[in-house]
Coordinates of C-alpha atoms in Angstrom, one line a residue:
M1 CA 86.9 33.8 98.5
V2 CA 88.9 35.2 101.4
V3 CA 87.5 37.0 104.5
L4 CA 90.0 39.3 106.1
L5 CA 89.1 40.1 109.7
L6 CA 90.8 43.4 110.1
T7 CA 91.0 44.1 113.8
N8 CA 89.4 47.2 114.9
Q9 CA 91.2 47.7 117.9
L10 CA 89.1 50.8 119.2
G11 CA 86.6 48.7 121.0
E12 CA 83.0 49.7 121.7
R13 CA 82.2 52.9 123.1
G14 CA 79.3 55.4 123.7
L15 CA 78.4 58.0 120.9
V16 CA 80.2 60.8 122.8
V17 CA 83.4 60.7 124.5
T18 CA 83.8 63.3 127.4
V19 CA 86.8 65.5 126.9
H20 CA 88.2 68.1 129.0
D21 CA 89.6 71.5 127.7
S22 CA 92.7 71.1 129.9
K23 CA 94.0 68.2 127.7
K24 CA 95.8 70.4 125.3
I25 CA 99.1 69.9 123.8
N26 CA 101.6 72.1 122.1
V27 CA 103.1 70.7 118.8
R28 CA 106.1 71.9 117.3
L29 CA 104.7 72.3 113.6
D30 CA 104.2 75.3 111.5
S31 CA 100.5 76.6 111.7
R32 CA 98.3 76.8 108.7
S33 CA 96.2 80.0 107.9
I34 CA 92.4 79.5 107.9
D35 CA 92.3 80.5 104.2
D36 CA 95.1 78.0 103.2
F37 CA 94.5 75.2 100.6
L38 CA 94.1 71.9 102.6
D39 CA 92.7 69.4 100.0
P40 CA 93.7 65.6 100.0
T41 CA 93.7 65.7 96.0
K42 CA 96.1 68.5 96.1
L43 CA 98.5 67.4 98.7
K44 CA 102.2 68.5 98.5
W45 CA 103.6 69.0 101.8
T46 CA 104.2 66.8 104.9
L47 CA 102.5 69.4 107.1
E48 CA 99.3 69.2 105.1
Y49 CA 99.4 65.4 105.3
I50 CA 99.6 65.6 109.1
Y51 CA 96.6 68.0 109.4
L52 CA 94.6 65.7 106.8
D53 CA 95.7 62.5 108.6
N54 CA 93.9 63.8 111.7
L55 CA 90.9 65.4 110.2
T56 CA 89.8 62.5 108.0
T57 CA 89.1 58.7 108.6
R58 CA 89.8 56.1 105.9
L59 CA 88.8 52.5 105.4
V60 CA 92.0 51.0 106.8
G61 CA 94.7 52.2 108.8
Y62 CA 98.0 51.0 110.9
D63 CA 98.2 49.4 114.3
K64 CA 101.0 50.4 116.7
A65 CA 103.2 47.6 115.0
G66 CA 102.6 48.8 111.5
K67 CA 100.1 46.1 110.3
Y68 CA 96.9 47.0 108.5
V69 CA 93.8 47.3 110.5
G70 CA 90.3 48.3 110.1
R71 CA 89.2 52.0 110.6
L72 CA 86.0 52.7 109.1
A73 CA 86.0 48.9 107.9
S74 CA 85.2 46.5 110.5
N75 CA 86.0 43.5 108.1
I76 CA 86.9 42.9 104.6
E77 CA 85.8 40.0 102.3
V78 CA 88.1 39.7 99.3
I79 CA 87.0 37.8 96.1
D80 CA 89.9 36.8 93.5
K81 CA 92.0 39.6 94.6
K82 CA 89.9 42.2 92.8
T83 CA 86.7 42.5 94.7
F84 CA 86.7 44.1 98.2
I85 CA 83.5 44.2 100.1
F86 CA 83.9 46.6 103.2
E87 CA 81.6 46.1 106.2
L88 CA 81.4 49.5 107.8
S89 CA 81.7 50.2 111.5
E90 CA 79.6 52.6 113.3
Q91 CA 81.4 55.9 113.0
F92 CA 80.4 59.6 112.9
F93 CA 81.3 62.8 111.4
S94 CA 81.9 65.8 113.7
D95 CA 78.4 67.1 113.2
G96 CA 77.1 63.9 114.8
N97 CA 75.9 62.0 111.6
R98 CA 76.8 58.6 111.0
I99 CA 79.3 57.9 108.0
N100 CA 77.6 55.4 105.6
C101 CA 78.3 53.8 102.4
V102 CA 77.3 56.5 100.1
D103 CA 79.9 58.8 101.8
V104 CA 82.4 56.4 101.1
K105 CA 81.5 55.9 97.5
E106 CA 81.3 59.7 97.0
S107 CA 84.8 60.3 98.5
F108 CA 86.2 57.6 96.1
K109 CA 84.5 59.4 93.3
R110 CA 86.4 62.6 94.0
A111 CA 89.5 60.9 94.4
I112 CA 88.9 59.6 90.7
L113 CA 87.6 62.8 89.4
K114 CA 90.3 65.0 91.0
G115 CA 93.2 62.8 90.9
V116 CA 95.4 62.1 93.9
P117 CA 99.0 62.5 94.6
H118 CA 100.2 58.7 95.5
A119 CA 98.1 56.5 93.4
K120 CA 96.2 56.3 90.1
P121 CA 92.6 55.2 90.9
K122 CA 91.4 56.0 87.3
E123 CA 93.6 53.2 86.2
F124 CA 92.7 50.3 88.7
I125 CA 89.3 50.9 89.7
K126 CA 86.9 49.1 87.4
G127 CA 84.7 51.7 85.2
A128 CA 86.7 54.8 86.7
D129 CA 87.9 55.8 83.3
K130 CA 84.3 56.5 82.4
L131 CA 83.6 58.5 85.5
T132 CA 82.9 62.2 84.4
S133 CA 80.7 63.5 87.4
F134 CA 79.4 62.7 90.7
E135 CA 76.0 61.8 89.2
D136 CA 77.7 58.7 87.3
E137 CA 77.7 55.4 88.6
I138 CA 80.5 52.8 87.8
E139 CA 80.9 49.0 88.7
G140 CA 83.8 49.6 90.6
L141 CA 82.2 51.7 93.4
R142 CA 79.0 50.2 94.7
C143 CA 76.9 50.1 97.9
E144 CA 75.2 46.8 98.5
E145 CA 73.3 46.1 101.8
G146 CA 75.2 49.0 103.6
K147 CA 78.5 47.5 102.6
F148 CA 81.1 49.3 100.3
V149 CA 82.2 47.1 97.4
L150 CA 85.2 48.1 95.5
S151 CA 86.1 46.4 92.3
L152 CA 89.5 46.6 90.6
V153 CA 90.4 46.1 86.9
K154 CA 93.0 43.6 88.2
P155 CA 94.8 43.0 91.5
V156 CA 96.8 45.8 92.9
K157 CA 99.5 44.5 95.1
E158 CA 99.5 47.8 97.4
I159 CA 96.0 48.4 97.5
Y160 CA 95.8 48.5 101.5
Y161 CA 98.7 50.8 101.3
F162 CA 96.8 53.2 99.2
L163 CA 93.6 53.1 101.0
Q164 CA 95.1 54.2 104.2
L165 CA 96.5 57.2 102.8
T166 CA 94.6 60.6 102.8
D167 CA 94.3 60.3 99.1
F168 CA 91.3 58.0 100.0
A169 CA 89.9 59.9 102.6
I170 CA 86.3 60.0 103.6
Y171 CA 84.6 63.3 103.1
P172 CA 81.6 64.9 104.9
P173 CA 78.7 65.5 102.4
E174 CA 79.2 69.2 102.6
L175 CA 82.8 69.1 101.4
V176 CA 83.0 66.1 99.0
K177 CA 81.9 68.0 95.8
K178 CA 83.7 71.2 96.4
D179 CA 86.1 72.1 93.7
I180 CA 89.0 73.1 96.2
L181 CA 89.3 72.5 99.9
Y182 CA 90.6 75.0 102.4
V183 CA 91.6 74.9 106.1
K184 CA 88.5 76.8 107.0
D185 CA 86.3 73.8 105.3
W186 CA 87.1 71.2 107.9
E187 CA 86.0 73.7 110.6
V188 CA 82.5 73.0 109.3
N189 CA 82.6 69.2 109.3
S190 CA 85.3 66.4 109.5
S191 CA 85.3 62.4 109.4
G192 CA 88.4 62.1 111.5
A193 CA 89.2 62.2 115.2
Y194 CA 89.6 66.1 115.1
K195 CA 88.1 69.2 113.1
I196 CA 89.6 72.6 112.6
G197 CA 89.1 75.1 115.5
L198 CA 90.3 78.6 116.2
D199 CA 91.9 79.6 119.4
G200 CA 91.8 83.4 118.8
E201 CA 93.3 83.8 115.4
N202 CA 95.4 80.5 115.6
V203 CA 94.3 77.6 113.8
T204 CA 94.1 74.5 116.0
L205 CA 92.7 70.9 115.8
K206 CA 89.8 70.3 118.1
L207 CA 88.7 66.9 119.1
N208 CA 85.6 65.4 117.3
S209 CA 83.7 64.2 120.5
F210 CA 81.6 62.1 118.1
S211 CA 84.6 59.9 116.7
K212 CA 84.6 56.4 117.8
E213 CA 88.4 56.4 117.3
I214 CA 89.2 58.8 120.3
T215 CA 89.7 57.5 123.8
P216 CA 89.4 59.4 127.3
F217 CA 93.1 59.9 127.0
S218 CA 93.2 61.6 123.6
P219 CA 94.3 65.4 123.5
S220 CA 91.3 67.6 123.3
Q221 CA 93.2 70.4 121.4
I222 CA 96.3 70.5 119.2
N223 CA 97.9 73.9 119.4
F224 CA 100.6 74.6 116.6
N225 CA 102.6 77.5 118.3
Y226 CA 106.0 76.9 116.6
K227 CA 107.7 80.0 115.4
K228 CA 110.9 79.2 113.6
D229 CA 112.5 82.8 114.1
S230 CA 111.8 82.7 117.9
K231 CA 114.9 82.7 120.0
D232 CA 113.8 79.8 121.9
S233 CA 112.5 77.7 118.9
L234 CA 115.2 74.9 119.9
D235 CA 113.8 74.8 123.5
L236 CA 112.1 71.5 122.9
S237 CA 110.9 71.4 126.6
K238 CA 108.2 74.1 125.6
F239 CA 106.5 71.5 123.4
D240 CA 104.8 68.1 124.0
F241 CA 105.4 66.6 120.5
G242 CA 106.7 67.4 117.1
K243 CA 109.0 67.4 114.1
L244 CA 112.5 68.7 113.7
K245 CA 113.8 69.8 110.2
Y246 CA 117.2 68.5 109.1
A247 CA 119.1 72.0 110.0
E248 CA 117.3 72.1 113.3
Y249 CA 118.3 68.5 114.1
K250 CA 122.0 69.5 113.6
N251 CA 121.6 72.3 116.1
I252 CA 119.7 70.2 118.7
I253 CA 122.6 67.4 118.5
N254 CA 124.9 70.2 119.5
V255 CA 123.1 71.9 122.2
G256 CA 121.3 68.8 123.6
V257 CA 117.8 68.3 125.1
D258 CA 116.0 68.1 128.5
E259 CA 116.0 64.6 130.1
N260 CA 112.1 64.5 129.6
V261 CA 112.4 65.1 125.9
F262 CA 112.9 61.8 123.9
L263 CA 114.3 62.2 120.4
Y264 CA 113.6 59.3 118.0
G265 CA 114.5 58.6 114.4
N266 CA 111.9 58.7 111.9
Q267 CA 112.2 55.7 109.2
T268 CA 110.5 58.0 106.6
A269 CA 114.0 59.7 106.3
G270 CA 114.7 61.7 103.4
I271 CA 116.8 61.6 100.3
L272 CA 118.2 64.6 98.4
F273 CA 118.4 64.3 94.7
L274 CA 119.1 66.3 91.7
S275 CA 116.6 65.9 88.8
L276 CA 118.1 66.8 85.4
N277 CA 116.4 68.8 82.8
S278 CA 116.3 66.2 80.0
M279 CA 114.8 68.8 77.3
G280 CA 118.1 70.6 77.3
V281 CA 121.8 69.6 77.2
F282 CA 120.8 66.5 79.3
R283 CA 118.7 65.2 76.4
E284 CA 121.7 63.4 75.6
H285 CA 122.1 60.2 77.8
S286 CA 125.9 60.5 77.8
V287 CA 125.9 63.9 79.3
R288 CA 123.5 62.8 82.0
K289 CA 125.8 59.9 82.6
K290 CA 128.8 61.8 82.9
I291 CA 127.2 64.3 85.4
R292 CA 126.2 61.4 87.5
N293 CA 129.6 59.6 87.5
L294 CA 131.4 62.9 88.4
I295 CA 129.1 63.7 91.3
H296 CA 129.5 60.2 92.8
T297 CA 133.1 59.9 92.4
N298 CA 134.0 63.4 93.2
L299 CA 131.5 65.2 95.7
R300 CA 132.9 65.6 99.1
F301 CA 131.4 67.1 102.2
S302 CA 132.1 67.6 106.0
D303 CA 131.2 64.9 108.3
N304 CA 129.6 67.3 110.7
E305 CA 126.7 67.7 108.2
L306 CA 124.9 64.5 109.5
L307 CA 124.6 63.6 105.9
T308 CA 125.4 60.3 104.2
K309 CA 126.4 60.2 100.6
T310 CA 124.3 57.6 98.7
Y311 CA 124.7 56.2 95.1
Q312 CA 121.1 54.9 94.8
Y313 CA 117.5 55.7 95.3
F314 CA 116.5 53.3 98.2
L315 CA 117.1 53.4 101.9
P316 CA 119.2 51.0 103.6
G317 CA 116.9 47.9 104.7
A318 CA 114.1 48.9 102.0
R319 CA 113.1 46.5 99.3
G320 CA 115.3 47.3 96.2
Y321 CA 118.4 48.6 98.3
I322 CA 121.5 47.3 96.6
K323 CA 124.0 46.1 99.3
D324 CA 127.0 45.7 97.1
L325 CA 126.9 48.9 94.9
S326 CA 130.3 50.9 95.1
L327 CA 132.1 53.7 93.6
D328 CA 133.4 51.2 91.0
D329 CA 130.0 51.2 89.4
F330 CA 130.4 54.9 88.3
S331 CA 134.2 55.1 87.4
E332 CA 133.8 55.0 83.7
K333 CA 135.2 58.0 82.1
I334 CA 132.7 59.5 79.6
D335 CA 133.6 62.0 76.6
A336 CA 130.7 64.4 76.8
K337 CA 130.5 68.2 76.9
L338 CA 129.2 69.7 79.9
P339 CA 127.4 73.2 80.0
E340 CA 129.5 76.0 80.9
V341 CA 127.4 76.8 84.1
F342 CA 125.4 74.2 86.0
K343 CA 122.3 76.2 86.9
I344 CA 120.1 74.7 89.6
Y345 CA 116.5 75.9 90.6
T346 CA 114.9 74.9 93.8
V347 CA 112.6 76.4 96.6
R348 CA 113.8 78.4 99.3
G349 CA 113.1 75.7 101.9
M350 CA 116.2 73.5 100.4
K351 CA 118.5 76.0 102.1
S352 CA 117.7 73.9 105.4
Y353 CA 118.6 70.7 103.7
L354 CA 121.6 71.4 101.6
P355 CA 125.2 71.2 102.9
N356 CA 126.4 75.0 103.8
N357 CA 128.8 74.9 100.9
F358 CA 126.9 72.9 98.4
K359 CA 127.2 75.2 95.7
E360 CA 131.1 75.2 96.2
I361 CA 131.5 71.4 96.6
L362 CA 129.2 70.4 93.7
G363 CA 131.3 72.8 91.4
E364 CA 134.5 71.3 92.6
A365 CA 133.1 67.7 91.8
L366 CA 131.7 68.9 88.3
G367 CA 134.7 71.1 87.3
I368 CA 132.5 73.9 86.4
P369 CA 130.8 76.8 88.2
V370 CA 127.4 76.0 89.7
E371 CA 124.8 78.7 90.2
I372 CA 121.6 77.9 92.5
E373 CA 118.4 80.1 92.5
F374 CA 116.1 79.5 95.5
E375 CA 112.6 80.6 94.5
E376 CA 111.0 82.4 97.5
N377 CA 107.3 81.6 96.3
Y378 CA 106.1 78.1 96.1
K379 CA 103.5 78.8 93.5
N380 CA 106.0 80.4 91.2
F381 CA 108.3 77.2 91.6
S382 CA 105.4 74.9 90.3
V383 CA 104.9 77.5 87.5
N384 CA 108.4 78.1 86.5
S385 CA 109.5 74.3 86.7
H386 CA 107.4 73.9 83.5
K387 CA 109.4 76.4 81.7
K388 CA 112.6 74.2 82.0
N389 CA 115.2 77.4 82.3
Y390 CA 117.5 75.3 84.4
D391 CA 119.9 72.2 84.2
A392 CA 118.5 70.5 87.4
I393 CA 116.2 71.0 90.2
V394 CA 117.4 69.8 93.7
M395 CA 114.8 68.4 95.9
S396 CA 114.3 66.2 99.2
A397 CA 111.7 63.4 99.2
S398 CA 110.5 61.7 102.2
M399 CA 110.9 57.8 101.7
S400 CA 109.3 54.8 103.1
Y401 CA 110.4 51.2 103.9
K402 CA 107.0 49.8 103.3
V403 CA 106.5 49.6 99.5
L404 CA 108.7 49.9 96.5
A405 CA 106.2 52.6 94.8
E406 CA 106.3 54.8 97.8
A407 CA 110.0 54.6 98.1
L408 CA 109.9 56.2 94.6
N409 CA 107.4 58.7 95.5
M410 CA 109.7 61.5 93.9
I411 CA 107.9 60.3 90.7
Y412 CA 104.4 60.7 92.2
N413 CA 105.2 63.9 93.8
A414 CA 107.1 65.4 90.6
E415 CA 105.5 69.1 89.6
P416 CA 105.6 68.6 86.5
R417 CA 105.6 64.8 86.8
E418 CA 107.4 64.4 83.5
A419 CA 110.3 66.4 84.9
F420 CA 111.3 63.3 87.0
D421 CA 110.8 60.7 84.5
P422 CA 110.7 62.1 81.2
T423 CA 111.1 58.9 79.4
K424 CA 108.2 57.1 81.3
N425 CA 110.5 54.1 81.5
I426 CA 110.2 54.0 85.3
N427 CA 106.6 54.7 85.6
K428 CA 106.0 51.6 83.2
L429 CA 108.0 49.2 85.4
L430 CA 106.3 50.4 88.7
E431 CA 102.9 49.9 87.2
E432 CA 104.0 46.3 86.2
Y433 CA 105.4 46.0 89.7
S434 CA 102.1 47.3 91.4
Y435 CA 100.0 44.5 89.5
S436 CA 102.4 41.8 89.7
M437 CA 101.3 38.9 92.1
S438 CA 104.3 36.8 92.0
E439 CA 107.4 37.3 94.0
D440 CA 109.6 35.7 91.5
K441 CA 108.3 38.5 89.0
D442 CA 108.6 41.2 91.6
E443 CA 112.5 40.4 92.0
E444 CA 112.7 40.6 88.2
I445 CA 110.9 44.0 87.8
I446 CA 112.9 45.4 90.7
R447 CA 116.0 44.5 89.0
K448 CA 114.8 46.1 85.7
I449 CA 113.8 49.3 87.6
L450 CA 117.2 49.5 89.3
E451 CA 119.1 48.9 85.6
Q452 CA 116.7 51.5 84.1
M453 CA 117.4 53.9 86.9
T454 CA 121.1 53.6 86.2
E455 CA 120.6 53.7 82.5
D456 CA 118.5 56.7 82.4
A457 CA 120.5 58.9 84.9
E458 CA 117.7 61.2 85.0
I459 CA 117.5 61.6 88.8
I460 CA 120.8 61.7 90.6
P461 CA 120.7 60.6 94.2
L462 CA 123.1 62.8 96.7
F463 CA 122.5 62.3 100.2
Y464 CA 120.4 60.5 103.0
Q465 CA 119.3 62.8 105.6
P466 CA 118.2 62.0 109.0
S467 CA 115.1 63.1 110.5
A468 CA 114.0 63.1 114.1
D469 CA 110.6 63.6 115.9
F470 CA 110.4 64.1 119.8
Y471 CA 107.8 63.9 122.5
N472 CA 107.7 64.7 126.2
T473 CA 107.9 61.6 128.2
D474 CA 106.5 63.1 131.3
K475 CA 103.3 64.1 129.7
L476 CA 102.8 61.6 126.8
D477 CA 102.2 57.8 126.4
V478 CA 103.0 57.1 122.6
S479 CA 102.7 53.2 122.8
D480 CA 99.7 53.1 120.6
L481 CA 101.2 55.2 118.0
Y482 CA 102.8 53.7 114.9
L483 CA 105.7 56.3 115.2
T484 CA 107.6 55.4 112.0
E485 CA 104.9 56.3 109.5
S486 CA 102.4 58.7 111.1
M487 CA 101.5 61.5 113.6
Q488 CA 98.0 60.7 114.7
F489 CA 97.3 62.8 117.7
W490 CA 94.4 61.0 118.9
K491 CA 96.5 57.9 119.4
L492 CA 98.5 59.7 122.2
K493 CA 97.8 59.2 125.6
L494 CA 97.9 62.0 128.0
K495 CA 99.3 60.8 131.4
E496 CA 97.5 61.6 134.6

């Protein structure tokens, strides 16, 4: 038996923290409509995650150094690496009601019944494969004397990482059984430091004054007033905190920023990659391998793009990164017939991420014409990607240094998933890695994953792309925020 005392660094406070309407901040992020989807089980985009990260609490979270600490959990008792007993701290929904063990259990049921984007709870929670409704009870989710007991089928290496994600958000009773959740639902009630509010017609985040995670220095309201087409959208002095897209970052580097604006690199930097359609001409491994070798040896682009060519799927410094990989590994000449035209399908947002002349430089590298269709409607993209009427999809994925599985989240986020791992080889190895509890075994599995990726050549990495966030140093103290992995607004401190 092991008892983990996960430090809850928030301390003891009264039930309500007094906040002042003057403590509002302007955040440079796209706003959501009150009628948009906003559901942890349907999560697809970074912006949705940022909203949900602030609207929901979870059992565990990060401290400012990136170590796991208790959020709703005040301490955790671990038995045989498969049973976790969570003692719950005193925390409250935005309607003032205390969050209890039943709320946690029902929230985990929703994650199992609906599925979540980054984990597979039906496979690792004991009895989850038998859960068919909220009325069912399973051995893996129990309440005992007010404590929440989570039992796993077998040890899961990255269990704390999964539990801090919004995949395992704690839902208010009014929301947990709803089929689909919208932005407006979080105006009714929330479990996190904020709830949805309205400032005129604009959606905002308003502080949950009952939350014990907030401090007297937490911003009382988060306004999202960024308009990308505005002539002063690159004037960062008008914002207190925010994110820059890759194309904007390029422009910011050229025009510079005010002295009170601090730009910092985000370690969840992205990778641009091609996912080949293995249902058509690229069913043949030799054709996939030829395309990959041509891209890696021939693709050239301007230095002013701020991109870095990559031949692998992991970020420098991340576990799994191969230091000695070189162009020589892709020099083999392969006799295989390519399509007459290489057709790429992607979403319109990728225009901001790709090099300006990507179609031309890719065509030169392959020796055949390249066509790119930018889908204007994201829902259409999800539907059409199933039809396989393309040679490849080009996409960008955010990456993490923390865990191997998340560094491969292109597989988790695939729509449809089989488009990114049609042979299922990588998923099988990832599952083996997740359940391994031996460092020697880990290294062996990582090596197999890398070999399998090279062999399959179904996903072709193109570029690392930098990303940057920023904050106003005159107004905000960010010392309590784990900047590399989150934008948790309640941890910001407004300076007096």
